[in-house]
Amino acid sequence: MNVYITKASKYLPNNPIGNEQMETFLGLINQNASKARRLVLRNNGILTRYYALDEQGNPTHNNAQLTALAVQNLLDGEVPWDTIEVLSCGTSTPDVLLPSHTAMVHGILGGHSVELNASSGVCNSGMNALKFGYLSVKAGNSANAVCTGSERVSAWLRADKYENEVQLLAELEAHPAIAFKKDFLRFMLSDGAGAFLLENKPREGALLIEWMDAYSYAHELEACMYAGGDKLPDGSLKAWSEYPAEAWLSESIFAIKQDVKLLNENILLKGAESMRATLDKHQLSADDITYFLPHISSCYFKERLCEALKTVGIDLPLERWFINLPEVGNVGSASAYLMLEALMHSGKLKTGDTVLLSVPESGRFSYSYAFLKVI
């Protein structure tokens, strides 16, 4: 059974926020403007992003609402919601621990009973949600599926979540990639949602999903990006539930953190290794890819990834890359959805073109790929 992405949509909350406006929405840590912000933004190349917050830092949407709005934009009165058989949603930032994010989205959409799948994790949660829908349709279990990736991370990035953090700014100046750690992640991450409609019959402009692959290196590497716990000297994570309640704030247990040294040593290396493996598996070369859509968390990594791929024999010129990070920011599990949605509505695609989606996840180093063909 063939599976097609027949429609793509997005929902980005409120107005785009420029670099000079960020701390108005996120607040000042200890009432001081970040000394690192300009250096971080210069390296990540992000010009605007979206927050589900007003200027006083009050939430305007939760994650489930963002996702439901993306689904409503996807169907747009053209496809009746009551014909959808599967709802598969991925996110790094669910509104609550229980029930699942997907169940909360379904509760907003209402209407009828539908099969649910909830994918957790970091950036690959959106791709995992897509793969569930893809496999369901491909197996003939369902005729269609709505798949989403979404993040509402801004509430996690508010200043009051970080007031107990100690900033190591000298280390930042020596190594720009330290910008990913704790407070500095505040200038990387954005809110939004993307959605795809998968069907077993094509529509005009549809993309055939040729295959999807995923690779994990958790058997080799310890956690790199994490929240709801802290890393111990042996590299293991101690869960939030094992800390006394007063430590949740004093030690910023729920803050998103990243082991920058581990990130720099492995994110590109394993990315190149996994991409070489997936192209070899399907007997493809760089010449077979019309558009390469890599989710990169920062423009800092763009040319470095290009060079890392060359070391394993994958020469993909930057003119064949399609990235919208500067305009929408790093929206985690939604980023692949937002890139493909933008490409599908750009007028660039023509019959026979191919698209390779590439999503790395630094949680414990995993990588997802999807190869698509315009029919």
mmCIF file of C-alpha atoms in Angstrom:
data_model
loop_
_atom_site.group_PDB
_atom_site.id
_atom_site.type_symbol
_atom_site.label_atom_id
_atom_site.label_comp_id
_atom_site.label_asym_id
_atom_site.label_seq_id
_atom_site.Cartn_x
_atom_site.Cartn_y
_atom_site.Cartn_z
ATOM 1 C CA MET A 1 0.000 0.000 0.000
ATOM 2 C CA ASN A 2 1.384 3.396 -0.950
ATOM 3 C CA VAL A 3 1.281 6.227 1.575
ATOM 4 C CA TYR A 4 1.146 9.878 0.554
ATOM 5 C CA ILE A 5 1.521 13.151 2.415
ATOM 6 C CA THR A 6 -1.387 14.906 0.727
ATOM 7 C CA LYS A 7 -1.655 18.055 2.850
ATOM 8 C CA ALA A 8 0.559 19.961 5.274
ATOM 9 C CA SER A 9 -0.243 22.804 7.633
ATOM 10 C CA LYS A 10 1.110 24.776 10.564
ATOM 11 C CA TYR A 11 0.015 26.935 13.440
ATOM 12 C CA LEU A 12 2.425 29.525 14.805
ATOM 13 C CA PRO A 13 1.027 31.490 17.747
ATOM 14 C CA ASN A 14 0.698 35.264 17.890
ATOM 15 C CA ASN A 15 3.119 37.540 16.022
ATOM 16 C CA PRO A 16 6.751 36.796 15.125
ATOM 17 C CA ILE A 17 9.121 37.972 17.838
ATOM 18 C CA GLY A 18 12.405 39.634 16.916
ATOM 19 C CA ASN A 19 15.645 39.205 18.785
ATOM 20 C CA GLU A 20 15.313 42.461 20.685
ATOM 21 C CA GLN A 21 11.871 41.501 22.008
ATOM 22 C CA MET A 22 12.701 38.096 23.446
ATOM 23 C CA GLU A 23 13.383 39.024 27.042
ATOM 24 C CA THR A 24 10.208 41.115 27.136
ATOM 25 C CA PHE A 25 8.287 37.859 26.795
ATOM 26 C CA LEU A 26 10.616 35.504 28.666
ATOM 27 C CA GLY A 27 11.577 37.886 31.457
ATOM 28 C CA LEU A 28 14.947 38.807 32.948
ATOM 29 C CA ILE A 29 16.841 36.351 35.119
ATOM 30 C CA ASN A 30 17.628 38.031 38.446
ATOM 31 C CA GLN A 31 16.361 41.248 36.794
ATOM 32 C CA ASN A 32 19.448 41.427 34.567
ATOM 33 C CA ALA A 33 19.574 41.314 30.776
ATOM 34 C CA SER A 34 21.487 38.286 29.545
ATOM 35 C CA LYS A 35 25.082 39.070 28.676
ATOM 36 C CA ALA A 36 25.104 36.018 26.437
ATOM 37 C CA ARG A 37 22.030 36.764 24.304
ATOM 38 C CA ARG A 38 23.728 38.584 21.441
ATOM 39 C CA LEU A 39 26.507 36.019 21.106
ATOM 40 C CA VAL A 40 23.980 33.180 21.200
ATOM 41 C CA LEU A 41 21.784 34.760 18.543
ATOM 42 C CA ARG A 42 24.733 35.581 16.314
ATOM 43 C CA ASN A 43 25.701 31.915 16.295
ATOM 44 C CA ASN A 44 22.260 30.369 15.952
ATOM 45 C CA GLY A 45 21.167 32.671 13.109
ATOM 46 C CA ILE A 46 17.553 32.875 14.304
ATOM 47 C CA LEU A 47 15.899 36.195 13.439
ATOM 48 C CA THR A 48 12.307 35.604 14.522
ATOM 49 C CA ARG A 49 10.417 33.008 16.514
ATOM 50 C CA TYR A 50 6.950 32.486 18.012
ATOM 51 C CA TYR A 51 5.804 32.253 21.627
ATOM 52 C CA ALA A 52 2.433 31.217 22.992
ATOM 53 C CA LEU A 53 2.798 34.056 25.502
ATOM 54 C CA ASP A 54 1.698 37.662 25.777
ATOM 55 C CA GLU A 55 4.136 40.436 26.674
ATOM 56 C CA GLN A 56 3.480 39.881 30.369
ATOM 57 C CA GLY A 57 4.509 36.232 30.005
ATOM 58 C CA ASN A 58 0.973 34.905 30.350
ATOM 59 C CA PRO A 59 0.172 31.824 28.244
ATOM 60 C CA THR A 60 -2.084 32.384 25.227
ATOM 61 C CA HIS A 61 -2.228 28.721 24.161
ATOM 62 C CA ASN A 62 -1.208 25.403 25.598
ATOM 63 C CA ASN A 63 0.461 22.674 23.534
ATOM 64 C CA ALA A 64 -2.744 20.739 22.888
ATOM 65 C CA GLN A 65 -4.432 23.897 21.626
ATOM 66 C CA LEU A 66 -1.547 24.700 19.255
ATOM 67 C CA THR A 67 -1.716 21.165 17.879
ATOM 68 C CA ALA A 68 -5.493 21.191 17.468
ATOM 69 C CA LEU A 69 -5.280 24.500 15.583
ATOM 70 C CA ALA A 70 -2.666 23.014 13.220
ATOM 71 C CA VAL A 71 -4.992 20.037 12.595
ATOM 72 C CA GLN A 72 -7.928 22.349 11.932
ATOM 73 C CA ASN A 73 -5.804 24.321 9.467
ATOM 74 C CA LEU A 74 -4.818 21.029 7.828
ATOM 75 C CA LEU A 75 -8.365 19.866 7.218
ATOM 76 C CA ASP A 76 -9.631 23.407 6.508
ATOM 77 C CA GLY A 77 -13.171 22.291 5.738
ATOM 78 C CA GLU A 78 -11.902 20.276 2.762
ATOM 79 C CA VAL A 79 -11.457 16.994 4.634
ATOM 80 C CA PRO A 80 -14.147 16.147 7.198
ATOM 81 C CA TRP A 81 -12.650 15.476 10.622
ATOM 82 C CA ASP A 82 -15.034 12.564 11.120
ATOM 83 C CA THR A 83 -13.343 10.699 8.221
ATOM 84 C CA ILE A 84 -9.941 10.664 9.995
ATOM 85 C CA GLU A 85 -9.046 7.245 11.416
ATOM 86 C CA VAL A 86 -5.740 7.836 13.234
ATOM 87 C CA LEU A 87 -4.399 10.801 15.218
ATOM 88 C CA SER A 88 -0.680 10.471 15.949
ATOM 89 C CA CYS A 89 1.022 13.332 17.818
ATOM 90 C CA GLY A 90 4.602 13.879 18.947
ATOM 91 C CA THR A 91 5.989 16.484 21.321
ATOM 92 C CA SER A 92 8.832 17.120 23.759
ATOM 93 C CA THR A 93 6.739 19.425 25.919
ATOM 94 C CA PRO A 94 3.330 17.946 26.803
ATOM 95 C CA ASP A 95 1.121 20.117 28.966
ATOM 96 C CA VAL A 96 0.714 17.410 31.613
ATOM 97 C CA LEU A 97 2.405 14.131 32.513
ATOM 98 C CA LEU A 98 -0.925 12.305 32.156
ATOM 99 C CA PRO A 99 -3.131 11.914 30.108
ATOM 100 C CA SER A 100 -1.193 11.743 26.862
ATOM 101 C CA HIS A 101 -0.705 14.803 24.687
ATOM 102 C CA THR A 102 -2.623 13.122 21.862
ATOM 103 C CA ALA A 103 -5.610 12.407 24.093
ATOM 104 C CA MET A 104 -5.685 16.068 25.094
ATOM 105 C CA VAL A 105 -5.593 17.122 21.433
ATOM 106 C CA HIS A 106 -8.411 14.696 20.625
ATOM 107 C CA GLY A 107 -10.415 16.152 23.499
ATOM 108 C CA ILE A 108 -10.224 19.584 21.886
ATOM 109 C CA LEU A 109 -10.989 18.326 18.378
ATOM 110 C CA GLY A 110 -13.914 16.248 19.643
ATOM 111 C CA GLY A 111 -16.248 14.722 17.086
ATOM 112 C CA HIS A 112 -15.759 10.978 16.944
ATOM 113 C CA SER A 113 -13.732 8.055 18.260
ATOM 114 C CA VAL A 114 -10.316 7.772 16.626
ATOM 115 C CA GLU A 115 -7.202 5.644 17.137
ATOM 116 C CA LEU A 116 -4.567 7.574 19.113
ATOM 117 C CA ASN A 117 -0.799 7.370 19.240
ATOM 118 C CA ALA A 118 1.362 9.548 21.481
ATOM 119 C CA SER A 119 5.103 9.798 20.782
ATOM 120 C CA SER A 120 7.409 11.198 23.447
ATOM 121 C CA GLY A 121 11.088 12.069 23.419
ATOM 122 C CA VAL A 122 12.784 15.134 22.006
ATOM 123 C CA CYS A 123 12.924 16.210 18.336
ATOM 124 C CA ASN A 124 12.318 12.708 16.990
ATOM 125 C CA SER A 125 8.936 12.497 18.718
ATOM 126 C CA GLY A 126 7.413 14.253 15.691
ATOM 127 C CA MET A 127 9.060 11.828 13.278
ATOM 128 C CA ASN A 128 8.002 8.875 15.415
ATOM 129 C CA ALA A 129 4.432 10.149 15.244
ATOM 130 C CA LEU A 130 4.761 10.370 11.470
ATOM 131 C CA LYS A 131 6.126 6.841 11.247
ATOM 132 C CA PHE A 132 3.227 5.418 13.249
ATOM 133 C CA GLY A 133 0.763 7.008 10.839
ATOM 134 C CA TYR A 134 2.824 5.894 7.841
ATOM 135 C CA LEU A 135 2.966 2.280 9.003
ATOM 136 C CA SER A 136 -0.729 2.220 9.873
ATOM 137 C CA VAL A 137 -1.736 3.349 6.389
ATOM 138 C CA LYS A 138 0.910 1.222 4.672
ATOM 139 C CA ALA A 139 -0.280 -1.904 6.477
ATOM 140 C CA GLY A 140 -3.854 -1.255 5.402
ATOM 141 C CA ASN A 141 -4.892 -0.794 9.029
ATOM 142 C CA SER A 142 -6.264 2.643 8.157
ATOM 143 C CA ALA A 143 -7.014 4.664 5.039
ATOM 144 C CA ASN A 144 -5.620 7.867 6.483
ATOM 145 C CA ALA A 145 -3.877 9.425 9.468
ATOM 146 C CA VAL A 146 -3.222 12.894 10.821
ATOM 147 C CA CYS A 147 0.303 13.236 12.225
ATOM 148 C CA THR A 148 1.670 16.202 14.156
ATOM 149 C CA GLY A 149 4.751 17.612 15.819
ATOM 150 C CA SER A 150 4.410 20.470 18.283
ATOM 151 C CA GLU A 151 6.127 22.374 21.068
ATOM 152 C CA ARG A 152 4.995 24.868 23.695
ATOM 153 C CA VAL A 153 8.352 25.396 25.354
ATOM 154 C CA SER A 154 8.164 29.115 26.116
ATOM 155 C CA ALA A 155 6.534 28.571 29.512
ATOM 156 C CA TRP A 156 9.525 26.393 30.431
ATOM 157 C CA LEU A 157 11.876 29.229 29.456
ATOM 158 C CA ARG A 158 10.395 31.966 31.608
ATOM 159 C CA ALA A 159 12.932 33.678 33.896
ATOM 160 C CA ASP A 160 11.358 32.358 37.077
ATOM 161 C CA LYS A 161 12.385 28.828 36.052
ATOM 162 C CA TYR A 162 16.079 29.814 35.974
ATOM 163 C CA GLU A 163 16.666 32.256 38.801
ATOM 164 C CA ASN A 164 18.791 29.775 40.710
ATOM 165 C CA GLU A 165 21.111 29.046 37.791
ATOM 166 C CA VAL A 166 24.777 30.109 37.773
ATOM 167 C CA GLN A 167 25.930 31.371 34.367
ATOM 168 C CA LEU A 168 29.399 30.418 33.139
ATOM 169 C CA LEU A 169 29.808 33.233 30.629
ATOM 170 C CA ALA A 170 33.590 32.987 30.314
ATOM 171 C CA GLU A 171 33.106 29.473 28.990
ATOM 172 C CA LEU A 172 30.538 30.817 26.551
ATOM 173 C CA GLU A 173 33.032 33.251 25.046
ATOM 174 C CA ALA A 174 35.586 30.479 24.596
ATOM 175 C CA HIS A 175 33.172 28.060 22.944
ATOM 176 C CA PRO A 176 29.935 29.306 21.290
ATOM 177 C CA ALA A 177 28.267 25.916 21.554
ATOM 178 C CA ILE A 178 28.011 26.370 25.335
ATOM 179 C CA ALA A 179 25.052 28.552 24.289
ATOM 180 C CA PHE A 180 22.938 25.428 24.344
ATOM 181 C CA LYS A 181 23.135 24.975 28.094
ATOM 182 C CA LYS A 182 20.413 25.958 30.546
ATOM 183 C CA ASP A 183 19.718 29.720 30.283
ATOM 184 C CA PHE A 184 21.180 29.855 26.791
ATOM 185 C CA LEU A 185 18.589 27.419 25.490
ATOM 186 C CA ARG A 186 16.133 30.245 26.150
ATOM 187 C CA PHE A 187 17.421 31.903 22.977
ATOM 188 C CA MET A 188 17.135 28.754 20.867
ATOM 189 C CA LEU A 189 13.664 27.303 21.313
ATOM 190 C CA SER A 190 10.257 28.311 19.970
ATOM 191 C CA ASP A 191 6.576 27.383 20.010
ATOM 192 C CA GLY A 192 4.418 26.063 17.192
ATOM 193 C CA ALA A 193 2.826 23.029 15.588
ATOM 194 C CA GLY A 194 2.827 21.317 12.211
ATOM 195 C CA ALA A 195 0.507 18.671 10.803
ATOM 196 C CA PHE A 196 0.433 16.256 7.860
ATOM 197 C CA LEU A 197 -2.464 14.367 6.331
ATOM 198 C CA LEU A 198 -1.450 10.873 5.225
ATOM 199 C CA GLU A 199 -3.685 8.992 2.791
ATOM 200 C CA ASN A 200 -3.531 5.826 0.726
ATOM 201 C CA LYS A 201 -4.573 7.731 -2.404
ATOM 202 C CA PRO A 202 -2.789 10.794 -3.773
ATOM 203 C CA ARG A 203 -4.054 14.327 -4.231
ATOM 204 C CA GLU A 204 -2.544 16.997 -6.456
ATOM 205 C CA GLY A 205 0.942 17.919 -5.240
ATOM 206 C CA ALA A 206 1.181 14.884 -2.950
ATOM 207 C CA LEU A 207 4.464 13.360 -1.807
ATOM 208 C CA LEU A 208 4.896 9.603 -1.756
ATOM 209 C CA ILE A 209 6.640 8.365 1.386
ATOM 210 C CA GLU A 210 9.188 5.961 -0.090
ATOM 211 C CA TRP A 211 10.623 4.912 3.284
ATOM 212 C CA MET A 212 11.392 5.967 6.859
ATOM 213 C CA ASP A 213 14.382 4.880 8.939
ATOM 214 C CA ALA A 214 15.559 5.585 12.489
ATOM 215 C CA TYR A 215 18.809 4.981 14.386
ATOM 216 C CA SER A 216 19.569 5.181 18.115
ATOM 217 C CA TYR A 217 22.976 5.364 19.770
ATOM 218 C CA ALA A 218 21.694 5.183 23.346
ATOM 219 C CA HIS A 219 23.569 1.902 23.717
ATOM 220 C CA GLU A 220 26.823 3.832 23.246
ATOM 221 C CA LEU A 221 26.169 7.304 24.663
ATOM 222 C CA GLU A 222 24.698 8.768 27.826
ATOM 223 C CA ALA A 223 21.932 11.362 27.930
ATOM 224 C CA CYS A 224 22.800 14.729 26.434
ATOM 225 C CA MET A 225 19.584 16.804 26.515
ATOM 226 C CA TYR A 226 17.227 16.230 29.404
ATOM 227 C CA ALA A 227 14.605 17.754 31.686
ATOM 228 C CA GLY A 228 12.853 16.540 34.805
ATOM 229 C CA GLY A 229 16.042 15.222 36.358
ATOM 230 C CA ASP A 230 19.736 15.894 36.687
ATOM 231 C CA LYS A 231 22.885 14.147 35.588
ATOM 232 C CA LEU A 232 25.034 12.380 38.149
ATOM 233 C CA PRO A 233 28.841 12.053 37.955
ATOM 234 C CA ASP A 234 28.536 8.552 36.475
ATOM 235 C CA GLY A 235 26.431 9.908 33.585
ATOM 236 C CA SER A 236 23.142 8.447 34.795
ATOM 237 C CA LEU A 237 20.049 10.588 35.281
ATOM 238 C CA LYS A 238 18.370 11.002 38.649
ATOM 239 C CA ALA A 239 14.614 11.445 38.155
ATOM 240 C CA TRP A 240 12.623 14.390 39.524
ATOM 241 C CA SER A 241 10.564 11.976 41.631
ATOM 242 C CA GLU A 242 13.699 11.005 43.596
ATOM 243 C CA TYR A 243 14.399 14.607 44.702
ATOM 244 C CA PRO A 244 12.665 16.367 47.590
ATOM 245 C CA ALA A 245 10.068 18.843 46.384
ATOM 246 C CA GLU A 246 12.127 21.849 47.524
ATOM 247 C CA ALA A 247 14.982 20.758 45.222
ATOM 248 C CA TRP A 248 12.755 20.955 42.147
ATOM 249 C CA LEU A 249 13.195 24.734 42.156
ATOM 250 C CA SER A 250 16.490 25.190 44.007
ATOM 251 C CA GLU A 251 18.293 22.834 41.624
ATOM 252 C CA SER A 252 16.222 23.684 38.513
ATOM 253 C CA ILE A 253 15.267 20.037 38.124
ATOM 254 C CA PHE A 254 12.627 20.769 35.494
ATOM 255 C CA ALA A 255 14.787 23.143 33.440
ATOM 256 C CA ILE A 256 15.869 21.863 30.011
ATOM 257 C CA LYS A 257 19.594 21.152 30.084
ATOM 258 C CA GLN A 258 22.195 20.010 27.600
ATOM 259 C CA ASP A 259 25.606 18.411 28.055
ATOM 260 C CA VAL A 260 27.439 20.626 25.609
ATOM 261 C CA LYS A 261 30.700 18.661 25.587
ATOM 262 C CA LEU A 262 28.852 15.451 24.739
ATOM 263 C CA LEU A 263 26.830 17.288 22.089
ATOM 264 C CA ASN A 264 29.877 18.674 20.298
ATOM 265 C CA GLU A 265 31.700 15.367 20.333
ATOM 266 C CA ASN A 266 28.853 13.316 18.884
ATOM 267 C CA ILE A 267 25.954 15.132 17.229
ATOM 268 C CA LEU A 268 27.615 15.579 13.828
ATOM 269 C CA LEU A 269 29.637 12.371 13.990
ATOM 270 C CA LYS A 270 26.609 10.170 14.613
ATOM 271 C CA GLY A 271 24.537 12.219 12.192
ATOM 272 C CA ALA A 272 26.948 11.509 9.370
ATOM 273 C CA GLU A 273 27.252 7.858 10.398
ATOM 274 C CA SER A 274 23.476 7.312 10.443
ATOM 275 C CA MET A 275 22.880 9.132 7.168
ATOM 276 C CA ARG A 276 25.573 7.072 5.458
ATOM 277 C CA ALA A 277 23.858 3.948 6.804
ATOM 278 C CA THR A 278 20.397 4.926 5.578
ATOM 279 C CA LEU A 279 21.565 5.888 2.083
ATOM 280 C CA ASP A 280 23.550 2.655 1.792
ATOM 281 C CA LYS A 281 20.548 0.642 2.958
ATOM 282 C CA HIS A 282 18.431 2.059 0.126
ATOM 283 C CA GLN A 283 21.265 2.211 -2.424
ATOM 284 C CA LEU A 284 21.005 5.976 -2.836
ATOM 285 C CA SER A 285 23.595 8.695 -3.293
ATOM 286 C CA ALA A 286 23.562 12.438 -2.714
ATOM 287 C CA ASP A 287 22.720 12.868 -6.400
ATOM 288 C CA ASP A 288 19.361 11.182 -5.781
ATOM 289 C CA ILE A 289 18.275 13.950 -3.373
ATOM 290 C CA THR A 290 16.690 17.084 -4.873
ATOM 291 C CA TYR A 291 16.027 18.824 -1.548
ATOM 292 C CA PHE A 292 17.677 18.088 1.786
ATOM 293 C CA LEU A 293 15.684 19.244 4.821
ATOM 294 C CA PRO A 294 17.842 18.788 7.925
ATOM 295 C CA HIS A 295 16.524 19.864 11.288
ATOM 296 C CA ILE A 296 19.403 21.823 12.774
ATOM 297 C CA SER A 297 19.034 23.491 16.139
ATOM 298 C CA SER A 298 21.345 26.336 15.157
ATOM 299 C CA CYS A 299 22.862 27.749 11.974
ATOM 300 C CA TYR A 300 26.130 27.227 13.857
ATOM 301 C CA PHE A 301 25.856 23.597 12.735
ATOM 302 C CA LYS A 302 24.881 24.109 9.083
ATOM 303 C CA GLU A 303 28.292 24.230 7.390
ATOM 304 C CA ARG A 304 29.750 21.889 10.017
ATOM 305 C CA LEU A 305 27.127 19.278 9.141
ATOM 306 C CA CYS A 306 27.842 19.764 5.451
ATOM 307 C CA GLU A 307 31.533 19.074 6.078
ATOM 308 C CA ALA A 308 30.794 16.092 8.347
ATOM 309 C CA LEU A 309 28.675 14.512 5.598
ATOM 310 C CA LYS A 310 31.518 14.974 3.118
ATOM 311 C CA THR A 311 33.805 12.938 5.383
ATOM 312 C CA VAL A 312 31.539 9.915 4.812
ATOM 313 C CA GLY A 313 31.215 10.513 1.082
ATOM 314 C CA ILE A 314 27.924 12.484 1.055
ATOM 315 C CA ASP A 315 28.429 15.702 -0.887
ATOM 316 C CA LEU A 316 25.197 17.692 -0.675
ATOM 317 C CA PRO A 317 25.771 21.293 -1.830
ATOM 318 C CA LEU A 318 24.127 23.882 0.399
ATOM 319 C CA GLU A 319 22.036 25.174 -2.504
ATOM 320 C CA ARG A 320 20.028 21.942 -2.255
ATOM 321 C CA TRP A 321 19.323 22.451 1.446
ATOM 322 C CA PHE A 322 15.970 23.930 2.507
ATOM 323 C CA ILE A 323 15.875 25.352 6.048
ATOM 324 C CA ASN A 324 13.497 27.870 7.641
ATOM 325 C CA LEU A 325 15.193 28.066 11.051
ATOM 326 C CA PRO A 326 15.907 31.837 10.817
ATOM 327 C CA GLU A 327 12.213 32.610 10.302
ATOM 328 C CA VAL A 328 10.454 30.212 12.710
ATOM 329 C CA GLY A 329 13.184 29.286 15.192
ATOM 330 C CA ASN A 330 13.950 25.845 16.573
ATOM 331 C CA VAL A 331 10.541 24.261 17.166
ATOM 332 C CA GLY A 332 11.900 20.855 18.129
ATOM 333 C CA SER A 333 9.613 18.015 17.080
ATOM 334 C CA ALA A 334 7.628 20.377 14.832
ATOM 335 C CA SER A 335 10.649 21.559 12.834
ATOM 336 C CA ALA A 336 10.534 18.862 10.135
ATOM 337 C CA TYR A 337 6.810 19.492 9.684
ATOM 338 C CA LEU A 338 7.366 23.240 9.369
ATOM 339 C CA MET A 339 10.195 22.827 6.855
ATOM 340 C CA LEU A 340 8.225 20.469 4.628
ATOM 341 C CA GLU A 341 5.068 22.601 4.892
ATOM 342 C CA ALA A 342 7.064 25.631 3.758
ATOM 343 C CA LEU A 343 8.636 23.713 0.867
ATOM 344 C CA MET A 344 5.285 22.270 -0.239
ATOM 345 C CA HIS A 345 3.800 25.774 -0.375
ATOM 346 C CA SER A 346 6.873 27.421 -1.923
ATOM 347 C CA GLY A 347 6.096 26.546 -5.541
ATOM 348 C CA LYS A 348 9.547 24.984 -5.889
ATOM 349 C CA LEU A 349 8.539 21.313 -6.032
ATOM 350 C CA LYS A 350 7.907 19.579 -9.332
ATOM 351 C CA THR A 351 7.001 16.034 -10.309
ATOM 352 C CA GLY A 352 9.887 13.639 -9.765
ATOM 353 C CA ASP A 353 11.673 15.762 -7.157
ATOM 354 C CA THR A 354 12.834 13.948 -4.046
ATOM 355 C CA VAL A 355 13.045 15.209 -0.477
ATOM 356 C CA LEU A 356 15.098 13.805 2.381
ATOM 357 C CA LEU A 357 13.965 14.778 5.874
ATOM 358 C CA SER A 358 16.688 14.432 8.501
ATOM 359 C CA VAL A 359 16.017 14.892 12.207
ATOM 360 C CA PRO A 360 18.667 14.467 14.901
ATOM 361 C CA GLU A 361 17.790 14.221 18.567
ATOM 362 C CA SER A 362 20.414 14.913 21.184
ATOM 363 C CA GLY A 363 18.328 13.445 24.018
ATOM 364 C CA ARG A 364 20.431 10.312 23.849
ATOM 365 C CA PHE A 365 21.480 10.620 20.220
ATOM 366 C CA SER A 366 18.940 9.263 17.791
ATOM 367 C CA TYR A 367 18.281 10.145 14.159
ATOM 368 C CA SER A 368 15.269 9.815 11.877
ATOM 369 C CA TYR A 369 15.000 9.980 8.075
ATOM 370 C CA ALA A 370 12.133 10.076 5.609
ATOM 371 C CA PHE A 371 12.563 9.908 1.837
ATOM 372 C CA LEU A 372 9.735 11.455 -0.175
ATOM 373 C CA LYS A 373 8.998 11.771 -3.874
ATOM 374 C CA VAL A 374 6.742 14.310 -5.587
ATOM 375 C CA ILE A 375 4.247 12.443 -7.764
#
